[in-house]
Amino acid sequence: MSHQFTPVQWNGFKWRYDAIVLFGTILFVAVFVGLTMASRQPGESLAPVQILIRAFGAAAFLLLNIILSIGPLARISARFKPLLYNRRHMGVWCFSLALTHAGLTLMWYQGFSALNPVVALFASNVQYTSIAGFPFESLGVAALILLAMLAVSSHDYWQAALGASVWKRIHMGVYVAYGLLVMHVMLGIVQEEKAEFYPASVIGLFCIVAGLHIFSAFTGRVTDRRVKASLDGWINIGPPDKIAENRAKIVRTESDARIAVFRYDGKISAVSNVCAHQNGPLGEGRIVDGCITCPWHGWQYRPEDGRSPAPFEEKISTYRVQIDGGMVYVHPDPLPPGTPTKPAVIDEAANV
Amino acid sequence: MSIAAATALASALGFYLLLGVVFALYFIVFGVGRLVPAAKGSGIGFRLTIFWGAIILWPVLLFRLLKGPAELVPPRTWRRAHARIWMVLIPLVALGVMAALMLRPAAPLNDALPAGIMLEEASS
Amino acid sequence: MSKTPKKDEFFVGYNAKLSSADRRAMILTAGIGLVGVALGGAKAAVHQQGWGSGDWDMGEVRDIEGIVEQTPYPVLRTAALDGQMRSVSLVCSSKCGASAILAPYEGKPVWVRGTVISRGRHRLLAVVDNQDWLGDAKNAVAAPPVEEEYLGLAALNGEILDAKCWAGAMRPGSGKTHKACASLCIRMGGTPWFVAKDKAGKRAIFVLTGPEGEPLREEVLAMVGEPVRASGKLMRRDDLVQFRVDPAVIQAV
């Protein structure tokens, strides 16, 4: 939102959210370290740094799987939407865990020599043509660089500075990082360890994350067929009472745009379904205090002109609407963002 | 990778980040508000938050400072991009995982170790 | 739980207020998540294979006297109580080799200061890099000639690893995740050992050298930390057995 930028706009929900994530991390690391030490066989000795390397690596990987599940979960059930709200803190935290894992590894395995540890890392393994000997470290480095780009650009400022589409492209890199990390784990610790638990859990986690994405894509699709405009160019979206008060109906046009048609105070207005903040689905939001409110992060727009209330300056496209013969019609051509449009009045139409 | 190639790569990386630090110092003082007017007059905490990103993403920011801010395009959803990414990711990861599983290095045991050599318990 | 919240239950993050149904769902999610995380951590911990024995007491600095032998890798030959010669491998405390400083003392009686790394019957002395750790022996040191015995040809499966890492500097100090470290240690002057195991659960440790007993380093880097097969001559020198192989015939298996 375009008022004064601050590092984090804290509130009670974010504090509780972050506290639970922090507690979960401590719990995971503590249980892992504690049980690794407790399950030690007589005569075996342990290196604390090496236990921590594993603990932080596993924690970061598990957290990334959780983070990637939130998006599709929120699509599948609205109950999960609050999880979306502070997801970026989890992302930055995930990167911090991965960085700790990488830092400890670099220090412990590649440090203590006359070579620069980074040089040592690049030079240490050359078996790129072998699966059994593959330098899985390089996959981790590549993923860490991608996660770093995501973490440092997670503040809303970056969307404005880089442009929404560059920003989004960078952040889609999380999927590339995820793929790299699955292989980093498979070619690293999974090849080292004998127990089937490790490959089984990596494959299981990947199947859950991929499955949730596929499932949510298909369930989204059923209610999301493209609607043809009639000959005069307007789309019939049915009678006004099919739209719940202060809610919207989403239509997908032939040119693949989504329009959110809101009903409020006996009026109908239509805006783009895509929020200017994180491209959230405005049509799944509701009218709060007279403004369309995005379900993801609560950004608001006036239904009449698609503009955020002062002091904010965001604008989204609006669409022309009319009511004719008891049916709501919307015109699929978007008006420039922030264009005032006349809402269709339901009662008046009923009187005609 | 040879030591020479590794050194070159690490130096290039270091140089990129060094330039990034120099740029970021400029950027958090002057560039922040030039690129996004709403950020003018923002506090030190916010500027420090931006600092790390400016180190890593400095080429994009420099480009934007020179060419002017990004064109305002109407926001769009990224569902199709998501679908495409998963369509590539799933088969690739499946292939990689299968290869990693099939070619798991299993320490091959010897039928017998040479005579006349002191043997130890393998587990010790 | 209904799929769509009732209209008065709309979550707006910055209001930080959850409807009671959302709150219950979040508490449930967090609870399930935390239990899952704890179980995951527990399973991941208990399924790990053994970390191996091996110990490096960095607190106890000792002076040992003996004869320096540099080839193929630095050792200090010391007489055990039974009169047999024991070889203590001399390694750096960090990742380097001790050869350069030892060179003028080849074959001479010396004292060496360091900390002991031990695993099973294997003893290494990590010299204290940053202070005086070497000088002419203060006492008389027994110096019988090296006892050498040819033990025949062998073709063995096993793993090339760094002696110091394996014996206690790293735990675990072998295998895939340790490969990059072992390869760095050997490159920088560490001693490559060859560990072979048999089906009866026994293990033999060899000092890996070239065909004429010369040191191998750069030549074997790519093969470190992987299952390999190698063939060559076995040669006992005092209590160490050398596996003398042509690095070109070491193959991944």
XYZ file of C-alpha atoms in Angstrom:
729
model
C 0.000 0.000 0.000
C 1.349 3.355 -0.952
C 1.606 5.098 2.341
C 4.747 5.243 4.447
C 6.832 2.092 3.938
C 7.962 0.304 7.085
C 10.004 -2.895 7.456
C 7.048 -4.916 8.742
C 3.530 -3.787 9.560
C 3.253 -5.768 12.734
C -0.011 -6.809 14.278
C -1.126 -9.410 16.754
C -1.906 -12.014 14.123
C 1.554 -11.723 12.582
C 3.204 -11.979 15.996
C 1.302 -15.146 16.827
C 1.914 -16.587 13.362
C 5.670 -15.951 13.573
C 5.838 -17.240 17.140
C 4.299 -20.557 16.067
C 6.709 -20.883 13.120
C 9.669 -20.111 15.389
C 8.444 -22.562 18.010
C 7.951 -25.236 15.340
C 11.515 -24.730 14.108
C 12.988 -24.948 17.595
C 10.882 -28.033 18.256
C 12.104 -29.754 15.082
C 15.775 -28.941 15.657
C 15.600 -29.846 19.351
C 13.877 -33.180 18.716
C 16.288 -34.026 15.894
C 19.446 -33.135 17.846
C 18.178 -34.708 21.053
C 17.181 -38.015 19.479
C 20.318 -38.182 17.332
C 22.379 -37.960 20.507
C 20.107 -40.284 22.465
C 20.103 -42.991 19.770
C 23.890 -43.066 19.568
C 25.333 -46.571 19.831
C 28.037 -47.310 22.413
C 31.478 -46.456 21.066
C 30.137 -44.003 18.521
C 31.106 -40.404 18.727
C 29.238 -37.424 17.335
C 30.222 -34.087 15.881
C 27.743 -31.413 17.035
C 28.319 -29.278 13.935
C 27.455 -32.176 11.656
C 24.257 -32.856 13.600
C 23.282 -29.184 13.244
C 24.055 -29.212 9.512
C 21.528 -32.022 9.108
C 19.009 -30.479 11.487
C 18.934 -27.090 9.746
C 18.946 -28.602 6.263
C 16.019 -30.855 7.107
C 14.138 -28.014 8.842
C 14.520 -25.704 5.825
C 13.381 -28.408 3.398
C 10.364 -29.347 5.508
C 9.378 -25.692 5.907
C 9.598 -25.115 2.145
C 7.187 -27.997 1.625
C 4.787 -26.458 4.139
C 5.067 -23.024 2.502
C 4.355 -24.432 -0.958
C 1.282 -26.267 0.332
C -0.391 -23.128 1.691
C -1.314 -21.605 -1.682
C -3.292 -24.575 -3.025
C -4.753 -25.320 0.421
C -6.189 -21.805 0.574
C -7.711 -22.326 -2.865
C -9.245 -25.617 -1.804
C -10.718 -24.323 1.460
C -11.175 -20.711 2.513
C -10.382 -21.788 6.061
C -6.701 -21.844 5.154
C -6.672 -18.291 3.830
C -5.300 -16.756 7.040
C -2.176 -18.902 6.485
C -1.534 -17.014 3.248
C -1.527 -13.688 4.963
C 1.887 -13.964 6.589
C 3.417 -16.585 4.320
C 6.274 -14.310 3.290
C 7.668 -14.275 6.826
C 7.832 -18.049 6.628
C 9.646 -17.732 3.313
C 12.282 -15.409 4.737
C 12.620 -17.697 7.746
C 13.019 -20.726 5.462
C 15.834 -18.919 3.662
C 17.506 -18.139 7.006
C 17.439 -21.830 7.946
C 18.844 -22.800 4.553
C 21.545 -20.149 4.900
C 22.502 -21.491 8.338
C 22.712 -24.999 6.884
C 24.859 -23.744 3.988
C 27.056 -21.592 6.232
C 27.772 -24.419 8.666
C 28.477 -26.805 5.785
C 30.822 -24.360 4.092
C 32.649 -23.609 7.332
C 32.945 -27.213 8.477
C 33.573 -29.103 5.240
C 35.268 -26.437 3.118
C 36.850 -24.223 5.746
C 40.141 -24.632 7.624
C 42.304 -24.832 4.491
C 44.553 -22.444 2.595
C 41.840 -22.205 -0.078
C 38.915 -19.814 0.079
C 35.973 -22.019 1.195
C 33.857 -20.963 -1.796
C 36.688 -21.851 -4.197
C 37.140 -25.105 -2.326
C 33.449 -25.886 -2.689
C 33.394 -25.294 -6.439
C 36.619 -27.222 -6.947
C 35.949 -30.064 -4.549
C 33.775 -32.296 -6.659
C 33.834 -32.695 -10.398
C 31.672 -35.737 -11.048
C 28.903 -33.986 -12.962
C 28.502 -36.956 -15.282
C 27.908 -39.456 -12.494
C 24.697 -39.877 -10.513
C 26.303 -41.716 -7.626
C 29.059 -39.155 -7.281
C 27.117 -36.094 -8.424
C 28.134 -32.868 -6.659
C 24.750 -32.355 -5.033
C 26.197 -29.333 -3.234
C 25.968 -27.299 -6.453
C 22.198 -27.934 -6.602
C 21.930 -26.596 -3.074
C 23.967 -23.510 -3.963
C 21.738 -22.762 -6.952
C 18.588 -23.169 -4.845
C 20.051 -20.987 -2.104
C 20.727 -18.196 -4.604
C 17.117 -18.389 -5.833
C 15.755 -18.415 -2.288
C 17.985 -15.437 -1.464
C 16.502 -13.480 -4.375
C 13.032 -14.273 -3.085
C 13.799 -13.460 0.532
C 15.464 -10.102 -0.117
C 12.670 -8.976 -2.440
C 9.741 -10.066 -0.294
C 8.878 -6.546 0.915
C 5.983 -4.913 -0.970
C 8.347 -2.126 -2.012
C 10.012 -4.501 -4.484
C 6.847 -4.983 -6.467
C 6.650 -1.276 -7.102
C 10.402 -0.971 -7.732
C 10.837 -3.938 -10.063
C 7.428 -3.898 -11.699
C 4.778 -6.482 -10.879
C 5.633 -8.857 -13.663
C 9.404 -8.959 -13.044
C 8.698 -9.382 -9.353
C 6.312 -12.245 -9.950
C 8.746 -13.960 -12.315
C 11.453 -13.823 -9.646
C 9.067 -15.288 -7.118
C 7.949 -18.082 -9.412
C 11.594 -19.135 -9.028
C 10.554 -20.807 -5.785
C 9.367 -23.791 -7.832
C 12.729 -24.089 -9.562
C 14.420 -23.863 -6.156
C 12.081 -26.570 -4.861
C 12.932 -28.915 -7.731
C 16.644 -28.297 -7.189
C 16.290 -28.957 -3.464
C 14.436 -32.226 -3.957
C 17.382 -33.374 -6.073
C 19.905 -31.888 -3.611
C 18.397 -34.027 -0.868
C 17.984 -37.118 -3.075
C 21.570 -37.043 -4.351
C 22.967 -36.030 -0.982
C 21.776 -37.436 2.310
C 19.352 -39.945 0.726
C 22.227 -41.590 -1.165
C 24.329 -41.589 1.977
C 21.765 -43.082 4.325
C 20.491 -46.650 4.125
C 17.017 -46.332 5.672
C 14.104 -46.193 3.232
C 12.480 -43.572 5.445
C 14.502 -40.821 3.761
C 13.627 -41.397 0.091
C 10.071 -42.283 1.130
C 9.565 -39.018 3.004
C 11.121 -36.840 0.271
C 8.971 -38.504 -2.392
C 5.944 -38.340 -0.095
C 6.370 -34.620 0.534
C 6.830 -33.905 -3.172
C 3.703 -35.894 -4.011
C 1.690 -33.954 -1.417
C 2.875 -30.565 -2.684
C 2.460 -31.476 -6.364
C -0.858 -33.209 -5.676
C -2.276 -30.187 -3.846
C -1.304 -27.930 -6.741
C -2.875 -30.228 -9.313
C -6.003 -30.734 -7.224
C -6.529 -27.026 -6.619
C -5.963 -26.277 -10.304
C -8.683 -28.755 -11.283
C -11.193 -27.748 -8.630
C -10.657 -24.134 -9.661
C -11.277 -25.058 -13.252
C -14.735 -26.596 -12.808
C -16.307 -23.290 -11.792
C -14.176 -21.352 -14.159
C -15.318 -21.944 -17.736
C -14.992 -19.151 -20.195
C -18.256 -17.325 -20.817
C -19.162 -16.147 -24.285
C -20.537 -12.691 -24.831
C -23.789 -12.383 -26.705
C -23.920 -10.798 -30.157
C -23.992 -7.254 -28.839
C -20.800 -7.905 -26.872
C -22.260 -8.069 -23.350
C -22.006 -11.085 -21.055
C -25.144 -12.268 -19.291
C -24.286 -13.363 -15.795
C -27.778 -14.100 -14.531
C -30.184 -12.374 -12.181
C -28.787 -10.083 -9.469
C -30.098 -12.216 -6.619
C -27.699 -14.983 -7.690
C -24.961 -12.803 -6.244
C -24.812 -12.702 -2.446
C -24.944 -9.283 -0.835
C -21.463 -7.750 -0.462
C -20.013 -10.617 -2.454
C -19.072 -11.157 -6.075
C -19.546 -13.543 -8.908
C -16.449 -14.191 -11.012
C -16.730 -14.522 -14.778
C -13.970 -15.566 -17.111
C -14.134 -13.871 -20.494
C -13.215 -15.310 -23.854
C -10.014 -13.294 -23.819
C -9.194 -15.073 -20.534
C -9.649 -12.111 -18.212
C -11.522 -12.594 -14.943
C -14.109 -10.060 -13.866
C -15.490 -9.768 -10.334
C -19.106 -8.563 -10.360
C -20.051 -7.252 -6.909
C -23.467 -6.703 -5.391
C -23.790 -4.181 -2.558
C -26.340 -1.638 -1.295
C -28.762 -2.599 -4.080
C -26.135 -1.881 -6.720
C -23.904 -3.886 -9.070
C -20.332 -2.937 -10.028
C -17.652 -4.876 -11.855
C -13.877 -4.705 -11.518
C -10.904 -6.797 -12.532
C -10.664 -9.935 -10.399
C -6.945 -9.373 -9.885
C -5.648 -7.373 -6.940
C -2.871 -4.870 -7.683
C -0.902 -6.115 -4.692
C -0.208 -9.830 -5.081
C -2.697 -10.659 -7.823
C -5.100 -12.039 -5.264
C -8.641 -13.020 -6.357
C -10.728 -9.942 -5.497
C -13.925 -11.731 -6.417
C -13.359 -14.113 -3.518
C -13.228 -11.147 -1.179
C -16.118 -9.058 0.068
C -17.235 -5.490 0.544
C -15.959 -4.139 3.871
C -16.770 -0.544 4.842
C -17.971 0.129 1.303
C -14.777 -1.132 -0.320
C -13.960 -4.333 -2.183
C -11.487 -6.087 0.134
C -8.972 -8.617 -1.153
C -9.091 -11.956 0.667
C -5.316 -12.299 0.611
C -3.900 -9.217 2.285
C -6.922 -6.985 2.712
C -6.144 -4.363 0.067
C -9.204 -2.265 -0.708
C -10.807 -0.650 -3.769
C -13.976 1.378 -4.252
C -16.373 -0.631 -6.426
C -17.418 2.452 -8.425
C -13.999 3.430 -9.731
C -11.542 0.669 -8.783
C -9.411 3.079 -6.759
C -8.028 2.490 -3.288
C -9.344 4.974 -0.715
C -6.940 7.783 0.252
C -4.104 7.854 1.151
C -3.566 4.816 -1.051
C -3.145 5.183 -4.799
C -3.714 1.733 -6.252
C -6.018 1.361 -9.244
C -7.591 -1.601 -10.967
C -9.613 -1.889 -14.164
C -13.369 -1.376 -14.006
C -16.042 -2.792 -16.322
C -19.350 -1.429 -17.566
C -22.443 -3.111 -16.148
C -26.146 -2.895 -16.835
C -29.298 -4.656 -15.781
C -31.778 -5.522 -18.484
C -34.853 -7.686 -18.168
C -33.876 -8.796 -14.694
C -30.455 -9.983 -15.847
C -27.044 -8.513 -15.039
C -24.808 -7.855 -18.028
C -21.129 -6.961 -17.970
C -19.071 -5.733 -20.895
C -15.846 -7.732 -21.303
C -13.695 -4.795 -22.456
C -11.807 -3.386 -19.481
C -11.776 0.350 -18.859
C -8.425 1.905 -17.910
C -7.583 1.302 -14.238
C -9.376 3.740 -11.955
C -12.092 4.751 -14.458
C -15.323 5.686 -12.648
C -18.289 3.674 -13.906
C -21.935 3.951 -13.088
C -23.132 1.075 -10.901
C -26.279 -0.661 -12.113
C -29.063 -0.135 -9.599
C -31.055 -3.253 -8.860
C -34.329 -1.783 -7.569
C -34.644 0.667 -10.406
C -34.174 -2.119 -12.902
C -36.813 -4.206 -11.194
C -39.264 -1.362 -11.609
C -38.742 -1.187 -15.340
C 36.135 -27.677 -11.756
C 39.800 -26.731 -11.603
C 41.078 -24.447 -8.857
C 41.627 -21.723 -11.484
C 38.055 -21.964 -12.785
C 36.659 -22.133 -9.255
C 38.704 -19.065 -8.275
C 37.450 -17.181 -11.327
C 33.841 -18.095 -10.514
C 34.172 -17.167 -6.841
C 35.902 -13.880 -7.748
C 33.182 -13.021 -10.250
C 30.575 -13.715 -7.587
C 32.460 -11.621 -5.049
C 32.874 -8.773 -7.537
C 29.153 -8.820 -8.353
C 28.285 -8.591 -4.665
C 30.906 -5.889 -4.037
C 29.392 -3.746 -6.801
C 26.046 -4.576 -5.244
C 27.109 -3.218 -1.853
C 28.378 0.032 -3.412
C 25.163 0.385 -5.423
C 22.984 -0.523 -2.452
C 24.589 2.196 -0.309
C 23.669 4.743 -2.972
C 20.286 3.196 -3.540
C 18.987 3.137 0.019
C 19.865 6.818 0.452
C 18.816 8.305 -2.909
C 17.458 5.643 -5.261
C 14.651 4.301 -3.059
C 12.413 7.320 -3.491
C 13.454 8.090 -7.054
C 12.133 4.737 -8.186
C 9.010 4.674 -6.002
C 7.948 8.182 -4.968
C 5.830 6.775 -2.156
C 9.015 5.613 -0.448
C 10.412 9.130 -0.140
C 11.073 10.074 3.454
C 10.768 6.518 4.730
C 12.658 5.505 7.831
C 16.024 3.896 8.403
C 14.474 0.522 9.297
C 12.726 0.289 5.955
C 15.888 1.343 4.111
C 17.900 -1.369 5.862
C 15.242 -3.897 4.839
C 15.724 -2.855 1.217
C 19.542 -2.884 1.477
C 19.967 -6.664 1.035
C 17.742 -6.788 -1.992
C 19.626 -3.902 -3.584
C 22.893 -5.844 -3.179
C 21.555 -8.881 -4.999
C 19.164 -7.301 -7.520
C 21.230 -4.212 -8.348
C 21.363 -4.716 -12.126
C 17.557 -4.625 -12.365
C 17.340 -1.562 -10.123
C 20.067 0.213 -12.104
C 18.188 -0.560 -15.312
C 14.989 0.838 -13.804
C 16.729 3.979 -12.548
C 18.144 4.611 -16.029
C 15.070 3.637 -18.046
C 12.392 4.942 -15.711
C 9.930 2.976 -13.615
C 8.286 -0.187 -14.876
C 5.282 0.269 -17.119
C 2.042 -0.177 -15.246
C 0.519 -3.292 -16.691
C -2.881 -4.463 -15.502
C -2.341 -7.167 -12.931
C -3.002 -10.663 -14.124
C -3.246 -14.074 -12.544
C -0.468 -16.550 -12.948
C -2.518 -19.729 -12.992
C -1.367 -20.762 -16.431
C 2.282 -20.148 -15.540
C 1.784 -22.262 -12.426
C 0.259 -25.065 -14.459
C 3.103 -24.943 -16.966
C 5.752 -25.003 -14.242
C 4.221 -28.052 -12.584
C 3.861 -29.815 -15.914
C 7.623 -29.474 -16.353
C 8.609 -29.907 -12.721
C 6.747 -33.149 -12.026
C 8.258 -35.257 -14.840
C 11.726 -33.751 -14.304
C 11.744 -34.413 -10.577
C 10.231 -37.877 -11.082
C 13.021 -38.714 -13.516
C 15.709 -37.323 -11.245
C 14.340 -39.104 -8.190
C 14.179 -42.416 -10.044
C 17.742 -42.025 -11.305
C 18.943 -41.138 -7.818
C 17.200 -44.172 -6.353
C 18.357 -46.651 -8.967
C 21.945 -45.461 -8.880
C 22.210 -45.251 -5.119
C 25.780 -46.107 -4.266
C 25.716 -49.294 -2.248
C 29.110 -49.871 -0.702
C 30.105 -53.110 -2.429
C 31.413 -55.666 0.018
C 34.303 -57.966 -0.741
C 33.798 -61.741 -0.582
C 36.970 -61.989 1.427
C 39.717 -59.659 2.547
C 43.350 -60.613 1.837
C 45.033 -62.950 4.293
C 47.791 -61.753 6.573
C 46.175 -58.424 7.299
C 44.875 -57.219 10.607
C 41.078 -57.032 10.386
C 38.768 -54.890 12.487
C 35.072 -54.868 13.196
C 33.485 -52.900 10.337
C 31.089 -51.191 12.700
C 33.782 -49.761 14.980
C -16.546 -27.026 8.536
C -18.274 -25.338 5.645
C -16.223 -24.522 2.604
C -17.124 -20.862 2.340
C -17.070 -18.751 5.444
C -20.290 -16.943 6.333
C -20.173 -13.377 5.206
C -19.508 -11.948 8.645
C -16.509 -14.243 8.990
C -14.253 -12.621 6.462
C -10.592 -12.591 7.443
C -8.731 -9.364 6.823
C -5.153 -9.804 7.906
C -4.384 -6.324 9.143
C -7.405 -6.364 11.418
C -5.691 -9.302 13.114
C -9.082 -10.614 14.082
C -10.115 -14.146 13.250
C -13.671 -15.331 13.318
C -14.174 -18.047 15.908
C -14.426 -20.718 13.206
C -11.231 -19.472 11.525
C -9.543 -19.332 14.897
C -10.458 -22.945 15.630
C -9.231 -23.989 12.185
C -5.932 -22.160 12.697
C -5.386 -23.622 16.160
C -6.112 -27.080 14.763
C -3.773 -26.508 11.810
C -0.999 -25.222 14.068
C -1.484 -28.142 16.448
C -1.378 -30.747 13.689
C 1.587 -28.938 12.122
C 3.586 -28.886 15.353
C 2.900 -32.557 16.107
C 3.868 -33.418 12.521
C 7.057 -31.388 12.776
C 8.052 -33.097 16.027
C 7.319 -36.565 14.596
C 9.225 -35.721 11.419
C 12.235 -34.560 13.425
C 12.109 -37.719 15.523
C 11.846 -40.074 12.535
C 14.601 -38.257 10.654
C 16.852 -38.549 13.722
C 16.390 -42.210 14.642
C 16.740 -43.619 11.122
C 20.264 -42.291 10.640
C 22.951 -44.925 10.292
C 25.806 -45.078 12.780
C 28.191 -42.146 12.882
C 31.217 -44.355 13.523
C 33.647 -44.200 16.380
C 36.739 -42.056 16.357
C 37.878 -39.394 18.695
C 39.966 -36.266 18.657
C 40.800 -34.874 22.063
C 41.911 -31.384 21.127
C 42.435 -30.442 24.748
C 45.272 -32.821 25.434
C 48.524 -31.740 23.774
C 51.235 -34.376 23.792
C 54.889 -34.640 22.825
C 55.865 -37.881 21.079
C 59.373 -38.924 20.036
C 60.210 -41.112 17.082
C 61.717 -41.298 13.617
C 60.249 -39.226 10.790
C 59.380 -41.032 7.613
C 58.002 -38.902 4.808
C 57.216 -41.340 2.008
C 54.542 -41.737 0.911
C 52.845 -39.756 3.685
C 54.359 -38.399 6.892
C 54.496 -40.821 9.824
C 56.371 -40.938 13.069
C 57.806 -44.398 13.817
C 57.769 -45.071 17.515
C 58.718 -48.171 19.463
C 55.831 -49.710 21.379
C 56.410 -51.447 24.717
C 56.691 -54.798 22.954
C 59.519 -53.433 20.823
C 57.367 -53.424 17.685
C 57.429 -50.224 15.643
C 54.135 -48.340 15.585
C 53.409 -45.755 12.910
C 51.662 -42.598 13.988
C 50.426 -40.618 10.975
C 51.392 -36.972 11.183
C 48.671 -34.630 9.976
C 47.824 -30.948 10.284
C 45.247 -29.612 12.702
C 43.643 -27.735 9.828
C 43.289 -29.001 6.262
C 46.914 -29.076 5.078
C 49.902 -31.368 4.981
C 52.816 -31.522 7.399
C 55.378 -32.597 4.764
C 57.063 -29.284 4.010
C 58.098 -28.618 7.585
C 59.080 -32.231 8.198
C 61.302 -32.453 5.101
C 64.656 -31.585 6.770
C 64.050 -34.243 9.425
C 63.557 -37.215 7.098
C 64.848 -40.357 8.844
C 65.914 -38.429 11.953
C 64.821 -38.799 15.563
C 62.512 -35.943 16.557
C 59.913 -34.861 19.069
C 56.552 -33.803 17.696
C 53.862 -31.922 19.586
C 50.204 -32.446 18.793
C 46.840 -33.857 19.737
C 45.872 -37.479 19.211
C 43.158 -38.617 16.803
C 42.271 -42.256 17.312
C 39.878 -44.795 15.901
C 40.252 -48.462 16.781
C 43.960 -49.261 16.652
C 44.731 -46.330 14.365
C 46.617 -43.368 15.766
C 47.212 -40.009 14.145
C 48.922 -36.991 15.619
C 47.489 -33.632 14.561
C 50.435 -31.301 14.936
C 49.818 -27.963 16.587
C 50.094 -25.803 13.477
C 50.461 -22.435 15.072
C 53.377 -23.026 17.426
C 56.693 -24.900 17.583
C 55.737 -28.498 17.189
C 58.930 -30.134 15.985
C 62.556 -30.497 17.105
C 65.455 -32.915 17.485
C 64.604 -35.734 19.869
C 65.704 -35.143 23.452
C 66.036 -38.833 24.291
C 67.524 -41.793 22.516
C 65.005 -43.151 20.005
C 65.032 -46.722 18.740
C 65.466 -46.691 14.967
C 65.359 -50.194 13.496
C 65.085 -50.324 9.708
C 61.566 -50.429 8.291
C 60.269 -53.988 8.154
C 58.861 -54.500 4.657
C 56.894 -57.500 3.427
C 55.165 -58.144 0.091
C 51.675 -59.558 0.710
C 50.640 -60.329 -2.855
C 48.178 -58.886 -5.357
C 44.659 -57.837 -4.485
C 41.539 -56.498 -6.204
C 39.324 -54.787 -3.649
C 36.053 -52.892 -3.386
C 36.072 -50.031 -0.979
C 36.152 -46.297 -0.453
C 38.982 -43.804 -0.647
C 38.830 -41.396 2.260
C 40.921 -38.941 4.177
C 42.677 -40.594 7.110
C 42.236 -37.709 9.511
C 38.545 -37.124 8.757
C 37.744 -40.812 9.020
C 39.719 -41.394 12.188
C 37.914 -38.754 14.194
C 38.109 -35.224 12.796
C 34.698 -35.641 11.157
C 31.822 -37.860 12.215
C 30.742 -39.271 9.862
C 33.995 -38.913 7.935
C 33.089 -41.016 4.925
C 30.380 -41.315 2.315
C 28.561 -39.034 -0.065
C 27.858 -36.018 2.120
C 31.457 -35.953 3.278
C 32.916 -36.425 -0.211
C 33.680 -32.748 -0.848
C 35.450 -32.404 2.493
C 37.540 -35.552 2.023
C 38.535 -34.448 -1.451
C 39.591 -31.005 -0.144
C 41.644 -32.574 2.669
C 43.454 -34.944 0.326
C 44.078 -32.175 -2.197
C 45.606 -29.963 0.485
C 48.014 -32.613 1.761
C 45.956 -35.155 3.685
C 46.646 -38.889 3.690
C 44.361 -41.043 1.523
C 43.350 -44.341 3.041
C 41.424 -47.152 1.432
C 38.760 -48.871 3.517
C 37.578 -52.308 2.390
C 34.855 -54.316 4.097
C 33.831 -57.931 3.715
C 30.532 -59.736 4.053
C 31.475 -61.058 7.476
C 31.399 -57.551 8.896
C 35.166 -57.082 8.996
C 37.156 -54.131 7.780
C 40.712 -53.572 6.616
C 42.476 -50.223 6.302
C 45.156 -49.605 3.700
C 47.379 -46.654 2.966
C 46.651 -45.809 -0.675
C 49.764 -45.187 -2.788
C 50.914 -45.262 -6.390
C 52.378 -48.420 -7.963
C 55.859 -47.758 -6.530
C 54.665 -46.571 -3.151
C 54.615 -42.909 -4.158
C 51.964 -40.521 -2.770
C 48.653 -40.106 -4.605
C 46.561 -36.942 -4.296
C 45.264 -35.071 -7.350
C 45.059 -38.386 -9.202
C 42.360 -39.842 -6.940
C 40.330 -36.725 -6.075
C 37.431 -37.574 -8.376
C 37.067 -41.016 -6.785
C 37.135 -39.994 -3.137
C 34.085 -40.843 -1.065
C 32.537 -43.160 -3.636
C 32.338 -46.924 -3.884
C 35.288 -47.919 -6.070
C 37.153 -51.003 -7.195
C 40.940 -51.004 -7.397
C 43.634 -53.587 -7.914
C 47.298 -53.546 -7.038
C 49.996 -54.836 -4.730
C 49.781 -55.101 -0.980
C 52.954 -54.146 0.874
C 53.325 -54.119 4.640
C 55.674 -51.520 6.153
C 55.938 -51.958 9.909
C 52.301 -51.950 11.080
C 50.809 -50.173 8.025
C 49.737 -51.968 4.863
C 50.031 -50.065 1.615
C 47.640 -50.701 -1.249
C 49.775 -49.808 -4.268
C 47.558 -49.090 -7.250
C 47.750 -47.400 -10.596
C 45.202 -44.577 -10.188
C 44.084 -45.110 -13.787
C 42.595 -48.497 -12.877
C 40.499 -47.239 -9.966
C 36.896 -47.524 -11.124
C 33.583 -46.417 -9.719
C 31.252 -49.350 -9.033
